[in-house]
Short mmCIF file of C-alpha atoms in Angstrom, two decimals:
data_model
loop_
_atom_site.label_atom_id
_atom_site.label_comp_id
_atom_site.label_asym_id
_atom_site.label_seq_id
_atom_site.Cartn_x
_atom_site.Cartn_y
_atom_site.Cartn_z
CA MET V 91 136.07 111.29 97.41
CA MET V 92 133.44 112.74 94.51
CA ARG V 93 131.26 110.67 93.96
CA PRO V 94 130.35 109.61 97.34
CA MET V 95 129.46 113.65 97.49
CA TYR V 96 127.57 113.68 94.85
CA ARG V 97 125.88 109.89 95.52
CA CYS V 98 125.12 111.90 99.74
CA LEU V 99 123.54 114.92 97.37
CA LEU V 100 121.63 112.41 95.72
CA ALA V 101 120.33 110.53 98.30
CA LEU V 102 118.63 114.44 99.53
CA HIS V 103 116.81 114.36 96.68
CA PRO V 104 112.56 113.16 97.47
CA ALA V 105 112.00 109.62 97.61
CA MET V 106 109.73 110.50 93.69
CA PHE V 107 112.71 111.97 92.23
CA ARG V 108 115.01 109.95 93.86
CA ASP V 109 113.50 106.50 93.47
CA ARG V 110 113.21 107.30 89.96
CA PHE V 111 116.22 108.81 88.42
CA ALA V 112 119.37 108.79 90.93
CA GLU V 113 121.14 106.01 89.32
CA GLU V 114 120.67 107.01 86.22
CA MET V 115 122.53 111.06 87.13
CA LEU V 116 125.40 108.59 89.47
CA TRP V 117 125.48 106.56 86.26
CA ILE V 118 126.02 110.45 84.37
CA PHE V 119 128.09 111.00 86.67
CA ASP V 120 130.72 107.92 86.61
CA GLU V 121 130.90 108.51 82.54
CA SER V 122 131.04 111.99 82.88
CA GLN V 123 135.10 110.88 84.74
CA GLY V 124 135.00 113.65 86.57
CA ARG V 125 135.60 115.85 82.78
CA TRP V 126 133.14 118.40 85.13
CA PRO V 127 133.11 118.37 88.53
CA ARG V 128 131.92 121.34 89.46
CA LYS V 129 129.28 122.01 86.76
CA LEU V 130 127.83 119.08 88.03
CA PHE V 131 127.79 119.88 91.97
CA VAL V 132 125.90 123.42 91.33
CA ASP V 133 123.57 121.14 88.91
CA GLY V 134 122.79 118.30 91.85
CA VAL V 135 122.51 121.19 94.36
CA VAL V 136 119.82 123.73 92.06
CA SER V 137 118.09 119.73 91.76
CA LEU V 138 117.79 119.52 95.55
CA PHE V 139 116.23 123.30 95.06
CA ARG V 140 114.26 122.67 92.20
CA GLN V 141 112.73 119.25 94.10
CA TRP V 142 112.21 119.82 96.91
CA LEU V 143 111.01 123.75 97.06
CA LEU V 144 108.59 123.65 93.34
CA ARG V 145 108.64 119.42 93.18
CA SER V 146 107.54 118.85 95.74
CA ASN V 147 104.67 119.47 98.15
CA ILE V 148 106.45 120.51 101.08
CA TRP V 149 106.28 124.33 100.23
CA LYS V 150 102.23 124.03 100.25
CA ILE V 151 102.25 122.96 104.36
CA GLY V 152 104.69 125.51 104.97
CA VAL V 153 102.55 128.22 103.48
CA ALA V 154 99.11 125.65 104.89
CA THR V 155 100.95 125.42 108.24
CA ALA V 156 102.12 129.38 108.53
CA VAL V 157 98.48 130.06 107.58
CA CYS V 158 96.26 128.14 109.97
CA SER V 159 99.01 128.97 112.21
CA VAL V 160 96.85 133.14 111.98
CA LEU V 161 94.18 132.27 111.79
CA LEU V 162 94.75 130.33 115.79
CA PHE V 163 96.29 133.27 116.96
CA ALA V 164 93.36 135.79 115.54
CA TRP V 165 90.42 132.77 116.77
CA TRP V 166 91.84 132.29 120.28
CA GLN V 167 92.09 136.21 120.91
CA GLY V 168 88.66 135.68 119.69
CA GLN V 169 87.73 132.85 121.53
CA GLU V 170 89.74 134.53 125.44
CA SER V 171 87.98 137.65 125.06
CA SER V 172 84.55 135.85 124.63
CA LEU V 173 85.14 133.79 127.84
CA ASP V 174 86.69 136.79 129.65
CA ALA V 175 83.63 138.92 129.11
CA ALA V 176 81.76 135.74 130.51
CA PHE V 177 84.13 135.81 133.30
CA SER V 178 83.78 139.24 134.33
CA ARG V 179 80.20 138.90 133.80
CA GLY V 180 80.43 135.93 136.27
CA ASP V 181 77.45 133.62 133.45
CA PRO V 182 77.77 130.22 134.21
CA GLY V 183 75.49 129.67 130.82
CA ALA V 184 77.92 132.10 128.73
CA LEU V 185 80.96 130.77 130.51
CA GLU V 186 79.90 127.18 129.20
CA ALA V 187 78.28 128.16 126.02
CA ALA V 188 82.21 129.83 124.92
CA ALA V 189 83.79 127.01 125.85
CA ALA V 190 82.36 124.20 124.18
CA SER V 191 82.01 126.84 121.46
CA ARG V 192 85.61 127.11 122.03
CA ILE V 193 85.97 122.86 122.25
CA GLN V 194 83.99 122.16 118.46
CA GLN V 195 85.97 124.35 116.21
CA THR V 196 89.27 122.62 118.48
CA ALA V 197 88.22 119.04 116.61
CA ALA V 198 86.54 120.76 113.45
CA GLN V 199 90.39 122.06 112.96
CA THR V 200 92.44 118.72 113.60
CA ALA V 201 89.34 117.03 111.11
CA ALA V 202 90.10 119.42 109.08
CA ARG V 203 94.11 118.05 108.38
CA THR V 204 92.72 114.10 106.77
CA PRO V 205 90.85 114.82 103.25
CA ASP V 206 87.34 115.43 103.51
CA PRO V 207 85.88 111.99 102.09
CA VAL V 208 82.30 112.00 99.55
CA LYS V 209 79.96 109.40 99.02
CA ALA V 210 81.83 106.92 95.62
CA VAL V 211 78.88 106.32 94.27
CA GLN V 212 78.89 110.39 93.99
CA GLY V 213 82.92 111.03 94.03
CA ILE V 214 82.87 108.74 90.90
CA VAL V 215 80.38 110.29 88.48
CA ASP V 216 81.01 114.21 89.85
CA ALA V 217 85.12 113.20 88.51
CA PHE V 218 83.32 112.15 84.49
CA ARG V 219 82.32 116.35 85.00
CA ASP V 220 85.94 117.08 83.59
CA HIS V 221 86.73 113.52 82.74
CA PRO V 222 85.85 111.08 79.72
CA LEU V 223 87.05 108.28 81.62
CA VAL V 224 87.18 107.54 85.32
CA MET V 225 89.34 104.30 85.87
CA VAL V 226 89.49 102.38 88.56
CA GLY V 227 92.10 100.58 90.19
CA GLU V 228 91.50 96.99 91.09
CA ALA V 229 92.39 94.58 93.76
CA HIS V 230 91.08 91.54 91.67
CA TRP V 231 88.71 89.49 93.32
CA MET V 232 87.90 91.30 96.15
CA GLN V 233 83.79 91.68 97.97
CA GLN V 234 84.15 94.04 98.79
CA ALA V 235 84.86 95.54 95.50
CA GLY V 236 82.32 93.02 93.71
CA ASN V 237 79.36 94.61 96.44
CA PHE V 238 80.94 98.26 94.87
CA TYR V 239 80.56 97.95 91.46
CA VAL V 240 76.80 96.73 91.48
CA GLN V 241 75.47 99.20 93.99
CA LEU V 242 77.39 101.78 91.01
CA VAL V 243 76.36 100.02 88.27
CA ARG V 244 72.23 100.87 90.76
CA ASP V 245 72.49 103.75 90.60
CA PRO V 246 70.68 106.74 88.03
CA ALA V 247 72.84 109.01 88.15
CA PHE V 248 76.03 106.81 87.19
CA GLN V 249 73.36 106.06 84.24
CA GLU V 250 73.10 108.75 83.64
CA ALA V 251 77.02 109.59 83.39
CA VAL V 252 78.42 106.92 80.93
CA GLN V 253 78.01 104.49 78.35
CA ASP V 254 80.17 102.03 77.85
CA ILE V 255 82.26 100.38 81.28
CA VAL V 256 85.84 98.81 79.65
CA VAL V 257 87.24 95.65 81.73
CA GLU V 258 89.57 93.87 81.82
CA PHE V 259 88.18 90.18 82.08
CA ALA V 260 87.29 89.38 78.40
CA SER V 261 88.96 89.10 75.85
CA ARG V 262 87.71 90.64 72.40
CA ASN V 263 87.51 88.55 70.58
CA ASN V 264 84.52 87.59 72.75
CA GLN V 265 82.69 90.87 71.90
CA PRO V 266 79.21 90.13 70.40
CA LEU V 267 78.79 86.86 73.08
CA LEU V 268 79.47 89.84 75.84
CA ASP V 269 77.06 92.11 73.75
CA ARG V 270 74.00 88.96 73.90
CA TYR V 271 74.65 88.35 77.19
CA ILE V 272 73.68 91.96 78.28
CA ALA V 273 71.91 93.00 76.10
CA GLY V 274 69.27 90.30 77.69
CA GLU V 275 69.26 87.09 74.71
CA ASP V 276 68.57 84.26 76.65
CA ILE V 277 72.14 82.77 76.18
CA PRO V 278 72.60 79.30 78.64
CA MET V 279 75.36 79.79 81.40
CA GLU V 280 77.69 77.28 80.13
CA ASP V 281 78.21 80.01 76.71
CA VAL V 282 78.60 83.44 78.80
CA ARG V 283 81.36 81.47 81.08
CA HIS V 284 83.87 81.48 77.39
CA ILE V 285 83.39 85.36 78.51
CA TRP V 286 85.49 86.02 81.90
CA ARG V 287 87.42 82.29 81.47
CA ASP V 288 88.79 82.62 77.59
CA THR V 289 91.02 85.71 78.17
CA THR V 290 94.59 85.34 78.14
CA LYS V 291 95.29 85.47 81.87
CA VAL V 292 94.14 82.32 83.01
CA ALA V 293 91.19 81.67 85.45
CA SER V 294 92.03 84.44 86.83
CA TRP V 295 88.96 85.99 86.10
CA GLU V 296 86.94 82.50 88.43
CA SER V 297 85.29 84.84 91.99
CA PRO V 298 81.65 85.09 91.38
CA ILE V 299 82.00 89.29 91.44
CA TYR V 300 82.38 89.26 87.92
CA ALA V 301 79.46 86.85 87.06
CA GLU V 302 77.95 89.21 89.30
CA TRP V 303 78.07 92.30 88.27
CA LEU V 304 78.20 91.59 84.63
CA ALA V 305 74.83 89.89 85.25
CA ALA V 306 73.70 93.57 87.58
CA ILE V 307 74.33 95.01 84.59
CA ARG V 308 72.12 92.53 81.84
CA GLU V 309 69.29 93.01 85.21
CA VAL V 310 69.46 97.25 84.79
CA ASN V 311 69.80 97.19 81.26
CA LYS V 312 66.14 95.92 81.30
CA GLY V 313 65.17 98.58 82.89
CA LEU V 314 66.42 101.54 80.39
CA PRO V 315 65.83 102.70 77.14
CA PRO V 316 68.15 101.25 74.32
CA ASN V 317 69.75 104.59 73.24
CA ARG V 318 70.85 104.52 77.07
CA ARG V 319 71.66 101.40 77.47
CA LEU V 320 75.11 100.10 79.21
CA ARG V 321 77.60 98.49 77.34
CA VAL V 322 80.29 96.59 78.26
CA LEU V 323 83.52 96.35 76.53
CA ALA V 324 86.10 93.33 76.75
CA GLY V 325 89.12 94.73 77.07
CA ASP V 326 91.20 92.33 76.80
CA THR V 327 93.36 90.80 73.91
CA ALA V 328 91.66 88.59 71.36
CA ILE V 329 93.01 85.44 72.48
CA ASP V 330 92.11 81.48 71.52
CA TRP V 331 93.10 79.14 73.34
CA SER V 332 92.50 76.33 70.89
CA GLN V 333 95.14 77.74 68.72
CA ILE V 334 97.91 78.68 71.37
CA ARG V 335 100.16 75.09 72.53
CA THR V 336 103.32 76.75 73.25
CA HIS V 337 104.60 79.58 75.63
CA ALA V 338 106.56 81.93 72.75
CA GLU V 339 102.12 81.55 71.55
CA TRP V 340 100.87 82.86 74.29
CA ALA V 341 103.64 85.59 74.81
CA ALA V 342 103.39 86.62 71.27
CA LEU V 343 100.36 87.65 72.89
CA GLY V 344 102.01 90.76 73.66
CA ASP V 345 101.15 93.56 76.32
CA ASN V 346 97.57 93.93 76.86
CA ASN V 347 98.37 97.65 78.66
CA ILE V 348 97.61 97.81 73.81
CA SER V 349 94.58 96.58 73.71
CA PHE V 350 92.64 98.21 76.74
CA ALA V 351 94.15 101.31 75.22
CA ASP V 352 92.88 99.92 72.13
CA VAL V 353 89.19 99.77 73.30
CA ILE V 354 89.52 102.63 75.07
CA VAL V 355 90.77 105.45 71.69
CA ASN V 356 88.41 103.05 69.51
CA GLN V 357 85.57 101.80 71.17
CA VAL V 358 85.31 105.18 73.19
CA LEU V 359 87.41 108.43 72.97
CA ALA V 360 86.72 107.94 69.32
CA LYS V 361 83.12 107.93 69.63
CA LYS V 362 83.27 111.31 72.45
CA HIS V 363 81.49 108.92 74.43
CA ARG V 364 82.35 108.73 78.87
CA ALA V 365 83.07 104.79 80.41
CA LEU V 366 84.87 103.60 83.74
CA VAL V 367 87.38 101.03 83.01
CA VAL V 368 88.26 98.82 85.59
CA LEU V 369 91.39 97.20 85.15
CA GLY V 370 94.49 95.78 87.68
CA SER V 371 95.69 98.60 89.49
CA ASN V 372 99.00 99.35 87.44
CA HIS V 373 97.44 99.53 84.61
CA VAL V 374 95.63 101.93 85.66
CA ALA V 375 98.64 104.38 88.07
CA LYS V 376 99.32 107.60 86.72
CA ASN V 377 103.19 106.52 87.18
CA GLY V 378 103.04 104.05 84.65
CA GLY V 379 102.55 101.33 87.35
CA ARG V 380 104.70 98.60 87.03
CA ASP V 381 105.15 98.33 83.30
CA ALA V 382 106.40 102.25 83.26
CA ASP V 383 103.91 101.94 80.04
CA ASN V 384 100.05 100.86 80.89
CA ALA V 385 97.12 101.26 79.90
CA ARG V 386 96.18 105.41 81.10
CA THR V 387 99.64 107.07 79.76
CA ARG V 388 99.06 105.42 76.63
CA VAL V 389 95.42 106.42 76.49
CA GLU V 390 96.86 110.09 77.96
CA SER V 391 98.93 110.34 75.42
CA ARG V 392 96.79 110.74 73.12
CA TYR V 393 94.33 112.60 75.01
CA PRO V 394 95.87 114.45 77.51
CA GLY V 395 93.93 115.04 80.79
CA SER V 396 90.65 112.61 78.93
CA THR V 397 91.32 110.46 83.06
CA PHE V 398 90.34 110.54 86.72
CA ILE V 399 92.44 107.83 88.33
CA VAL V 400 91.08 105.73 90.93
CA GLN V 401 92.71 103.23 93.22
CA THR V 402 91.49 101.24 95.30
CA ASN V 403 92.55 100.96 99.53
CA PHE V 404 93.16 96.69 100.06
CA PRO V 405 95.47 95.16 102.65
CA GLY V 406 98.79 96.26 102.67
CA LEU V 407 98.57 99.09 100.47
CA LEU V 408 99.13 101.30 103.59
CA ASP V 409 100.58 101.23 107.24
CA SER V 410 98.33 101.54 109.73
CA ALA V 411 98.41 105.57 110.39
CA SER V 412 97.08 105.90 106.65
CA GLN V 413 94.48 103.85 107.25
CA ALA V 414 93.86 105.10 110.29
CA LEU V 415 92.15 108.65 108.36
CA LEU V 416 90.70 106.51 106.35
CA SER V 417 86.66 105.06 107.96
CA SER V 418 83.45 105.77 105.73
CA PRO V 419 79.73 106.72 107.61
CA GLY V 420 78.85 103.26 106.88
CA ARG V 421 79.51 99.52 105.85
CA ASN V 422 77.60 99.46 102.68
CA THR V 423 78.70 103.21 102.32
CA PRO V 424 82.20 103.37 100.48
CA VAL V 425 83.87 106.85 99.91
CA LEU V 426 86.55 108.08 98.40
CA TYR V 427 89.65 110.28 98.95
CA LYS V 428 90.70 112.68 97.12
CA LEU V 429 95.01 112.44 96.88
CA VAL V 430 96.07 115.49 94.94
CA GLY V 431 97.04 117.91 97.21
CA THR V 432 95.74 116.31 100.43
CA SER V 433 97.33 114.80 103.42
CA LEU V 434 96.75 110.89 102.46
CA GLY V 435 98.87 111.65 99.10
CA GLU V 436 101.52 112.72 100.54
CA ALA V 437 101.25 108.42 102.42
CA ALA V 438 103.51 106.01 100.46
CA ASP V 439 101.64 102.99 99.48
CA ARG V 440 104.48 99.53 100.19
CA ASN V 441 106.96 100.64 97.00
CA GLY V 442 107.08 104.33 99.03
CA THR V 443 104.93 105.87 96.35
CA PRO V 444 102.90 108.15 97.30
CA LEU V 445 99.49 107.60 96.82
CA SER V 446 99.03 110.87 94.32
CA ALA V 447 101.97 109.89 92.19
CA LYS V 448 99.44 106.44 91.39
CA ALA V 449 95.53 108.47 91.09
CA ASP V 450 93.32 111.01 92.29
CA ALA V 451 91.51 109.66 94.63
CA LEU V 452 91.18 106.75 97.32
CA LEU V 453 88.69 104.20 97.38
CA TYR V 454 88.08 102.80 100.70
CA LEU V 455 85.09 100.66 100.42
CA GLY V 456 85.36 99.59 104.97
CA PRO V 457 88.23 98.01 106.80
CA PRO V 458 89.76 96.14 103.63
CA GLU V 459 89.27 92.36 104.47
CA THR V 460 91.52 89.63 103.53
CA SER V 461 89.46 86.98 102.88
CA LEU V 462 88.61 87.56 98.63
CA ALA V 463 85.79 86.08 97.13
CA LEU V 464 86.19 82.39 96.09
CA PRO V 465 84.11 80.11 93.57
CA PRO V 466 82.02 78.09 95.97
CA ALA V 467 83.76 74.07 96.01
CA GLY V 468 82.84 71.36 93.20
CA SER V 469 81.75 74.67 91.69
CA LEU V 470 83.68 74.16 88.87
CA GLU V 471 83.60 71.46 86.38
CA SER V 472 86.40 68.70 85.85
CA THR V 473 87.06 69.06 81.63
CA TYR V 474 87.30 72.37 82.67
CA LEU V 475 89.61 72.01 85.15
CA LYS V 476 91.49 69.65 82.79
CA GLU V 477 91.51 72.67 80.27
CA VAL V 478 92.75 75.45 83.24
CA ASP V 479 95.57 73.04 83.93
CA ARG V 480 96.70 72.53 80.44
CA ARG V 481 96.64 76.88 79.94
CA SER V 482 98.08 77.12 83.29
CA MET V 483 101.50 74.94 82.60
CA ILE V 484 101.22 77.16 78.68
CA GLU V 485 101.35 80.15 80.86
CA TRP V 486 103.57 78.98 84.34
CA GLY V 487 104.55 76.43 84.16
CA GLU V 488 103.00 75.22 87.65
CA LEU V 489 99.60 74.19 86.93
CA ARG V 490 99.45 77.79 89.72
CA PRO V 491 95.13 77.53 89.62
CA ARG V 492 95.42 75.06 91.48
CA LYS V 493 96.01 77.06 94.47
CA PHE V 494 94.03 80.06 94.07
CA LEU V 495 90.72 78.29 92.95
CA GLY V 496 90.73 76.81 96.17
CA PRO V 497 88.05 74.14 97.16
CA ALA V 498 86.09 74.63 94.00
CA ALA V 499 89.75 72.95 91.85
CA GLN V 500 89.33 70.27 94.44
CA MET X 15 87.72 115.69 72.34
CA ARG X 16 90.49 117.45 69.96
CA GLU X 17 94.17 117.76 70.90
CA SER X 18 94.87 121.20 72.46
CA PHE X 19 98.15 122.08 72.44
CA LYS X 20 97.27 124.95 74.42
CA GLU X 21 98.87 124.89 77.74
CA LEU X 22 102.53 123.44 76.08
CA LEU X 23 103.82 125.55 74.49
CA PRO X 24 106.53 127.68 74.07
CA LEU X 25 108.08 125.04 75.11
CA SER X 26 111.53 125.87 77.34
CA PRO X 27 114.42 125.59 75.84
CA ALA X 28 115.27 122.35 78.30
CA VAL X 29 112.52 121.15 76.25
CA LEU X 30 112.95 121.94 72.55
CA HIS X 31 116.79 120.70 73.31
CA ILE X 32 115.74 117.51 74.49
CA LEU X 33 112.54 117.40 72.50
CA LEU X 34 114.93 117.82 68.75
CA ALA X 35 117.60 114.21 71.13
CA LEU X 36 114.62 111.88 71.43
CA SER X 37 113.05 113.42 67.69
CA GLY X 38 115.89 110.96 65.99
CA GLU X 39 116.27 108.14 67.37
CA ASP X 40 116.26 106.93 71.31
CA ARG X 41 118.74 107.57 73.49
CA HIS X 42 119.13 107.33 77.33
CA GLY X 43 120.24 110.39 79.58
CA TYR X 44 124.01 110.93 79.18
CA GLY X 45 123.08 110.45 75.27
CA ILE X 46 120.92 113.98 75.27
CA MET X 47 122.88 116.26 77.38
CA GLN X 48 125.66 114.75 74.45
CA GLU X 49 123.11 114.80 71.61
CA VAL X 50 121.85 118.80 72.95
CA LEU X 51 125.95 120.14 73.21
CA ARG X 52 126.13 118.28 69.76
CA GLN X 53 123.39 120.59 68.30
CA SER X 54 124.37 123.08 70.38
CA GLU X 55 128.25 123.38 68.67
CA GLY X 56 128.81 123.43 71.86
CA LYS X 57 126.43 126.65 73.50
CA TYR X 58 124.03 124.70 75.62
CA LYS X 59 125.49 122.24 78.22
CA LEU X 60 122.29 120.63 79.66
CA GLY X 61 123.09 119.36 83.89
CA PRO X 62 121.42 115.97 84.66
CA GLY X 63 119.15 117.54 87.25
CA THR X 64 117.66 120.13 85.00
CA LEU X 65 117.66 117.19 82.04
CA TYR X 66 115.87 115.09 85.03
CA ASP X 67 113.26 117.31 85.84
CA ASN X 68 112.03 118.03 82.87
CA LEU X 69 112.05 114.86 81.39
CA GLN X 70 109.72 113.41 84.95
CA LYS X 71 107.69 116.18 83.67
CA LEU X 72 108.28 115.21 80.44
CA LEU X 73 107.34 111.38 81.43
CA GLU X 74 104.07 112.75 83.60
CA GLN X 75 102.91 114.25 80.01
CA GLY X 76 103.77 111.59 77.69
CA ILE X 77 105.01 113.47 75.37
CA VAL X 78 108.12 110.51 76.29
CA ARG X 79 108.27 106.98 77.39
CA GLU X 80 110.15 104.95 78.99
CA ALA X 81 111.81 102.82 75.22
CA ALA X 82 113.25 99.08 75.76
CA PRO X 83 117.22 98.93 76.04
CA ARG X 84 119.69 98.42 72.95
CA SER X 85 121.36 95.59 74.34
CA SER X 86 120.44 93.01 77.21
CA SER X 87 124.25 94.04 78.65
CA ALA X 88 124.32 96.84 78.64
CA ASP X 89 124.95 99.07 82.62
CA SER X 90 121.42 98.11 83.99
CA ARG X 91 121.47 102.03 85.30
CA ARG X 92 121.34 102.99 81.75
CA ARG X 93 117.11 103.82 80.70
CA TYR X 94 115.97 104.54 77.13
CA TYR X 95 113.02 107.63 76.95
CA ARG X 96 111.63 108.09 72.83
CA LEU X 97 109.32 111.00 71.44
CA THR X 98 105.48 109.01 72.17
CA PRO X 99 103.40 109.65 68.55
CA PHE X 100 101.46 112.85 70.70
CA GLY X 101 105.56 114.19 71.80
CA ARG X 102 105.81 114.71 67.99
CA ARG X 103 102.77 116.07 67.08
CA LEU X 104 104.35 118.89 69.94
CA LEU X 105 107.25 118.85 68.56
CA ALA X 106 106.39 120.11 65.09
CA THR X 107 103.90 122.29 66.39
CA GLU X 108 106.28 124.12 68.17
CA VAL X 109 108.73 123.90 65.10
CA ASP X 110 105.87 125.64 63.13
CA ARG X 111 105.75 128.51 65.49
CA LEU X 112 109.30 128.51 65.44
CA GLU X 113 109.89 129.32 61.28
CA SER X 114 106.97 132.28 61.76
CA ALA X 115 108.60 134.46 64.30
CA LEU X 116 111.98 133.84 62.44
CA ARG X 117 109.49 134.34 59.30
CA ALA X 118 109.03 137.32 60.34
CA ALA X 119 111.66 138.20 61.93
CA ARG X 120 113.82 138.30 59.41
CA ILE X 121 111.21 140.03 57.44
CA HIS X 122 111.74 142.91 59.78
CA LEU X 123 115.79 142.99 60.03
CA ARG X 124 116.04 143.43 57.18
CA PRO X 125 118.66 146.06 56.13
CA ARG X 126 116.64 148.88 54.94
CA PRO X 127 118.20 152.19 52.43
CA GLU X 128 118.64 154.75 54.99
CA ARG X 129 115.59 157.64 54.74
CA THR X 130 117.18 160.72 53.08
#
């Protein structure tokens, strides 16, 4: 009897707390074997109030509603008198103006319920004022994202704001090659491709958006003085595929979050640089993502407050109601929505996690496109595809890239 | 950027006890509660609600992180927690602060000869 009641008490906690800790609290209840049930219940009730009143943002909604109600009432009183005055004067022009003013103000108040977006380039540049790192959690292979990365590095304010760009799609052993390419050195394309091909994740960066982005940075650097050129830092764990024969050897490379964090700490923060970091969403999520300890949490444990997390919007991230809140002023004008303390931040992702628990801002690139930027059909050489098959069998035990590479692998 | 503990100190009694409990080894929630009870000689009983409210904050602040379970056969509901290097430095700073306070207290509270 006591156990179901305690379980109900836990179920009443906010989802974020409940998902993370309720099972553990129930386990403690089981372990205590009813030795101090009353104390556990009192503790549970106190916890319930604390989580809802202090830790969730519900109290802010209550206060905001009360303040809005008072302001709305005061405004309505004022409008009543202006409309009354217009009526009593029998002045149709004044009556029309007063009514139009009321409609405009009502519309403005409705719009204020959703956060105001800012242009994404400007929003990211602004975030560098308070944080040396802006970490973008991307959904890989999105053409919209690729276009935005190019737009970002071409912006003079961005070039002024950062020194480094840390990427997931290059392994650290290729840093010298990457430096030479980004510096503008003439290197045959078959050599350059090693940058995104020889990483710990097999064939995962064949989408042309990554090569196009590197080419854009190379072009930008040609127009910048040497001391202001952007450096691209390879974040992925170093790997020599010629030495990898078994899955155990591949697995022994370990968690690439360790490598990302190491590069960021030693190549960026230790040098007092600022960097844009672009990794998969799980590597940058504020709550640690799938692995509980990701690149962001590892960096924050060394440099608290150093990161500003931007989650890219992608198909399926939000439900249709939350998706409907988003819009951008033009097709090529991505925008950034602040999440902390906003109604959008309270929206849950497909796993039920509030967005504000994962990121500080949402990057909206336009209505999310479900199709991805694939390499052109037949563009991958047969010798490379043979090596992809070998690596694929080592990493996954199946020929998975043959599926996601599409016509390029046929 | 220099490490700053200014906003995190002084630690609340619950946080201090949790960090002390984790300073020796990784522990799960129930283990932390028992260790706190042991360290305080039964005087400080930490409830699960208080424990996990504080753990949530400590995880977000990077002071504590989740650790791998000790054995694969352990109850899957049981999660282990570990003090991060940052958390360890924070605890050491707090202990230094408390030692200074204790020193000052001992000096001022020392019995003195009565004035005649």
